[in-house]
Short mmCIF file of C-alpha atoms and ligand atoms in Angstrom, two decimals:
data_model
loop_
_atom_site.label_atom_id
_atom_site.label_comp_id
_atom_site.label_asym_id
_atom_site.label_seq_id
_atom_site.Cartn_x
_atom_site.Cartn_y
_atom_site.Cartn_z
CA UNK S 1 0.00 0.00 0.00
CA UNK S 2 1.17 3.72 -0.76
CA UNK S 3 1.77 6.21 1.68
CA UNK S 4 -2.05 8.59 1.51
CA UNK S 5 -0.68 12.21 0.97
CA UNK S 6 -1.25 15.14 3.15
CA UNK S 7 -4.39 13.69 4.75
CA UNK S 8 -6.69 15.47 7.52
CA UNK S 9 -7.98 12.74 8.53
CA UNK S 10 -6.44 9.19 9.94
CA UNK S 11 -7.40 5.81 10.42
CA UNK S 12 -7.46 5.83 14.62
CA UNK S 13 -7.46 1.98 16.44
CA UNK S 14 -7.27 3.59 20.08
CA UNK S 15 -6.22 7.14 21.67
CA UNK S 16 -5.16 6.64 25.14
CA UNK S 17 -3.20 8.41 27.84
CA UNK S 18 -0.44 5.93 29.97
CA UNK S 19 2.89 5.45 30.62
CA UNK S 20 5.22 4.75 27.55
CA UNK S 21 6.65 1.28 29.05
CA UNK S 22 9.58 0.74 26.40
CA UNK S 23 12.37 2.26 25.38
CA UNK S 24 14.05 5.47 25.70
CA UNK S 25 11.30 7.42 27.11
CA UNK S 26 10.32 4.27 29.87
CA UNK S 27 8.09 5.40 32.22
CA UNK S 28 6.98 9.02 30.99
CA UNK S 29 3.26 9.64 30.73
CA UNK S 30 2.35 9.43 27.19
CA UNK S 31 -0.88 9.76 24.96
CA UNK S 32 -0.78 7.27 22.46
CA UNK S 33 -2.51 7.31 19.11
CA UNK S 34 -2.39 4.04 17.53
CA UNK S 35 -2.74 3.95 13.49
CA UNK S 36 -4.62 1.49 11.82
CA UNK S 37 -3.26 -0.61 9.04
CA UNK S 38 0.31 -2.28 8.69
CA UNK S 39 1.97 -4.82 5.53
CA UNK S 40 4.79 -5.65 7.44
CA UNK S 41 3.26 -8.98 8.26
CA UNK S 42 5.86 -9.13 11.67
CA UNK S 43 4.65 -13.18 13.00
CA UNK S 44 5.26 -12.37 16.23
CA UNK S 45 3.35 -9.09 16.00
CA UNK S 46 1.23 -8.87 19.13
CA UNK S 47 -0.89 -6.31 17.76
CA UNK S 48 -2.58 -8.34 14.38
CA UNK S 49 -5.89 -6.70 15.25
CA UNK S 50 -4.46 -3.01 13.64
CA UNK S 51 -3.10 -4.64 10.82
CA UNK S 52 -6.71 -4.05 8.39
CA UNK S 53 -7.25 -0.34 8.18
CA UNK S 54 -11.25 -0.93 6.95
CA UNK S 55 -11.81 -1.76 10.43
CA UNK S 56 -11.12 1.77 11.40
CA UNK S 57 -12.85 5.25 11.28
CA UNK S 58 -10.89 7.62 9.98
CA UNK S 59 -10.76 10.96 12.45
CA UNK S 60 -10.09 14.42 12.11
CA UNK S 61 -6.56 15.57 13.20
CA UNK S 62 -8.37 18.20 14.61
CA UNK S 63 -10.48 16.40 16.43
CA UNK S 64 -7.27 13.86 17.53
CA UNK S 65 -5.08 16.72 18.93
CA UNK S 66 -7.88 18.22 20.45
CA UNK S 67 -8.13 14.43 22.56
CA UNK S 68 -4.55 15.05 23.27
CA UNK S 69 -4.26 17.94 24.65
CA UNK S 70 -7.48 17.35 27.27
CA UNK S 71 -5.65 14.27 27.79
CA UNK S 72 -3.42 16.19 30.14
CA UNK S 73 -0.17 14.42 28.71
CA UNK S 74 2.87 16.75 27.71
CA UNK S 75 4.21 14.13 25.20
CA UNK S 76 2.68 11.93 22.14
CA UNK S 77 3.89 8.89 21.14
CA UNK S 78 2.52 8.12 17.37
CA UNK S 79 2.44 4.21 17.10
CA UNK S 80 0.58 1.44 15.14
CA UNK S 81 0.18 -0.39 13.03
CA UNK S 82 2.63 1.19 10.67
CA UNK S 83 1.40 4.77 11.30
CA UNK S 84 4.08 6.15 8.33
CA UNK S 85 1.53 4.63 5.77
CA UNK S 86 0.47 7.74 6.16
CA UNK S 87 1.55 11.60 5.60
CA UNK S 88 1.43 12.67 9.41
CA UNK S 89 2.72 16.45 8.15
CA UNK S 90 -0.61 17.62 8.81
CA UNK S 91 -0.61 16.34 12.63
CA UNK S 92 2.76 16.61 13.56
CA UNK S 93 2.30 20.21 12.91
CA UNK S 94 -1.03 20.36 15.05
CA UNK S 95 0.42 18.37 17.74
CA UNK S 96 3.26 21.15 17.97
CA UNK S 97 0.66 24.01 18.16
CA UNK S 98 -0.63 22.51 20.51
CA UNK S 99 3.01 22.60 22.72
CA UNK S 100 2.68 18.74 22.52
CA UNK S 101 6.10 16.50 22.19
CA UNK S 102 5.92 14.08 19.14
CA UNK S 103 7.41 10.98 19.26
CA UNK S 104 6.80 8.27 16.68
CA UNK S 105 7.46 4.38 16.95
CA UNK S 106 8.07 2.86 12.88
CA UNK S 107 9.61 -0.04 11.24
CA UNK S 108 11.33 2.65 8.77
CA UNK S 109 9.65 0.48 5.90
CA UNK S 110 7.55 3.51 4.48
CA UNK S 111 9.06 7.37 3.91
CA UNK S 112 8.98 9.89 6.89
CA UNK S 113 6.59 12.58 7.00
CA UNK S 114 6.56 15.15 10.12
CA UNK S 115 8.29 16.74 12.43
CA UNK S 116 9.54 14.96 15.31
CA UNK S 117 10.68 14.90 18.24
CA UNK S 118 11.91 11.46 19.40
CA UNK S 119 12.02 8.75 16.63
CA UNK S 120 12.11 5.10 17.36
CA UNK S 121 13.33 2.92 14.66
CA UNK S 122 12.54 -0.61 15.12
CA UNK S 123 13.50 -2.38 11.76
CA UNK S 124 11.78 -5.46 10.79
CA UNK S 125 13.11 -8.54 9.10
CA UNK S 126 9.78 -9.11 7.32
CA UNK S 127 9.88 -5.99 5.17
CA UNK S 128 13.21 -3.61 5.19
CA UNK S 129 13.44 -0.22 6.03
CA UNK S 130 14.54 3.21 4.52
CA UNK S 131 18.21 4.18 4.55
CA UNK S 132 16.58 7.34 5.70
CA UNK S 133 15.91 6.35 8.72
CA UNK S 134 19.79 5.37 9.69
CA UNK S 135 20.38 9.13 9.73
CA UNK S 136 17.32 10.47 11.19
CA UNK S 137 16.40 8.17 14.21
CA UNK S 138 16.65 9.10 18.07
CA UNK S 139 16.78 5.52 19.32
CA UNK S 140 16.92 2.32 17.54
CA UNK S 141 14.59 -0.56 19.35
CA UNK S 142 15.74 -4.59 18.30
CA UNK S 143 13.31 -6.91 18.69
CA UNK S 144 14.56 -10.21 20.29
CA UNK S 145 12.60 -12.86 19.26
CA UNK S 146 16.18 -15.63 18.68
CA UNK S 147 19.56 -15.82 18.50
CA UNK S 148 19.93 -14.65 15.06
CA UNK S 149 18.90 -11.18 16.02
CA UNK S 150 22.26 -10.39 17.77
CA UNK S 151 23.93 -10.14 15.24
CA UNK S 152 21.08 -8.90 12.83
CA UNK S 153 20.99 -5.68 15.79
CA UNK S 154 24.23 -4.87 15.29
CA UNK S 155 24.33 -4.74 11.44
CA UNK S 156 21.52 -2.28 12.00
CA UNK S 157 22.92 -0.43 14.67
CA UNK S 158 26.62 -0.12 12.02
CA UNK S 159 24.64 1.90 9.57
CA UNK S 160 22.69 3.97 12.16
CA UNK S 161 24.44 7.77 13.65
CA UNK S 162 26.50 7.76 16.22
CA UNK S 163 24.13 9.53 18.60
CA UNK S 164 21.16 7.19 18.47
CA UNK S 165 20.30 5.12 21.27
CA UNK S 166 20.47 1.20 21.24
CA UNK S 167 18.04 -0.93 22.79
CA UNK S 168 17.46 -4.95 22.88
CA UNK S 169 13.96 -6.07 23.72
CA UNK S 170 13.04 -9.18 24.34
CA UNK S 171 9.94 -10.65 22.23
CA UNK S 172 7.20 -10.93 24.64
CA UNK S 173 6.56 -14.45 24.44
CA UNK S 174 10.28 -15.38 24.62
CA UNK S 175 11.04 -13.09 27.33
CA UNK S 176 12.23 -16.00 29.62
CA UNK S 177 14.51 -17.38 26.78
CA UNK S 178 15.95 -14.05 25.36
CA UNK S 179 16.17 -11.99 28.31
CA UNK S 180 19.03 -13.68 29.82
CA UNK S 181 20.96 -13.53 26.39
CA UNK S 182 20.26 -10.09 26.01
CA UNK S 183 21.74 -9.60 29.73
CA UNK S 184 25.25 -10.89 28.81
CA UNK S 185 24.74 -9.08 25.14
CA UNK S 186 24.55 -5.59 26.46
CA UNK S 187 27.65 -6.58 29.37
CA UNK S 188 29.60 -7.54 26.36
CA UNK S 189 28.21 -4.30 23.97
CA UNK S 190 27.86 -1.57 26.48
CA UNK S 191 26.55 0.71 23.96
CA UNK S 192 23.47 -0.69 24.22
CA UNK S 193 20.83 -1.19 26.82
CA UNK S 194 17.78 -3.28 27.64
CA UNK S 195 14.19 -2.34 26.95
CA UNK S 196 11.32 -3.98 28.63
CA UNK S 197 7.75 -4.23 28.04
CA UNK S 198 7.00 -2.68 31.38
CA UNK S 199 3.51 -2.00 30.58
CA UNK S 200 2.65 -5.61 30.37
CA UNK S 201 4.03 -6.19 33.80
CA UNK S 202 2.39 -3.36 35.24
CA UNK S 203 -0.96 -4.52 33.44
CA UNK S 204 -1.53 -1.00 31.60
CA UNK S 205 -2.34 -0.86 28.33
FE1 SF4 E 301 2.98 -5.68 14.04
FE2 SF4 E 301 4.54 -3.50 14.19
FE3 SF4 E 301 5.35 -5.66 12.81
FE4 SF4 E 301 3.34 -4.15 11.89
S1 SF4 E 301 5.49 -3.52 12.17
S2 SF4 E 301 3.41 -6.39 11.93
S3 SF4 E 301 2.28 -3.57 13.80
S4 SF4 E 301 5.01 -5.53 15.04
#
């Protein structure tokens, strides 16, 4: 599927204010607006139910910043699905109006569009990313789901600039197996840390 360009509206699963549980940003209160839609086709993906955008009512970006910002939250995270299947110009911009932070969570496989904050780049094996995305990210997020992806992480992180962040995460269902591995990973790589799903253990969406 092509990027949609410019649009006002977006295809919203859920709006929510939490606590971002992963990653750089680990326990900051964040709204979340989760994109419908995603061909990345990831098989552990543990959110299949965004992956068909007809399921989904497209909103105003009026009418989502407008959510945000009586949300209370200081900072957005923009997540999916693949959420870069779309042109998010349009609510980058009204998220910054609005004083809000933007951060946005991709696989890299689709072209950037907005202005942001914090990126997270967490490359897929199932569909490859944008070189684009090796200069512009914040923080690059591995997902751990075997061995394999040692060594696939650090021919990522190679490519990426120097002032990104690194982060191993363990695949939710093989937490118990990769966790371990990714301790003595990160004590042999020190440039990189762990990322954990807190959220899940703290039962919060
Ligand atoms: Fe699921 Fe994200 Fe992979 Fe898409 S990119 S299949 S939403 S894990």
């Amino acid at each position: 599927m092509s990027s949609i360009t410019d649009p006002k509206h977006l295809p919203v699963m859920e709006s929510f204010y939490t606590i971002q549980g992963e990653g750089f940003y680990t326990g900051t209160p964040a709204y979340f607006i989760r994109l419908g839609g995603c061909d990345v086709g990831c098989v552990w993906c543990d959110v299949k139910e965004s992956w068909d955008v007809r399921q989904f009512d497209w909103i105003s970006v009026q009418d989502i910043v407008i959510d945000a910002k009586k949300s209370g939250a200081k900072m957005v995270v923009v997540t999916g699905g693949e959420p870069l299947m779309y042109n998010l110009a349009n609510l980058t911009s009204a998220l910054k109006e609005s004083g809000l932070q933007t951060n946005i969570e991709t696989s890299g496989a689709y072209p950037l569009t907005g202005d942001w904050d914090w990126i997270c780049f967490s490359p897929k094996k199932f569909k490859a990313p944008l070189d684009q995305f090796y200069r512009s990210s914040h923080e690059l997020k591995v997902i751990a789901f075997n061995k394999s992806d040692f060594n696939w992480a650090i021919a990522h992180a190679d490519k990426l600039n120097a002032k990104a962040q690194l982060f191993l995460q363990p695949e939710w269902s093989k937490e118990k197996e990769m966790t371990p591995l990714i301790v003595d990973f990160v004590k042999r790589n020190p440039r990189w840390k762990i990322s954990l799903q807190t959220h899940k253990y703290m039962d919060i969406p």
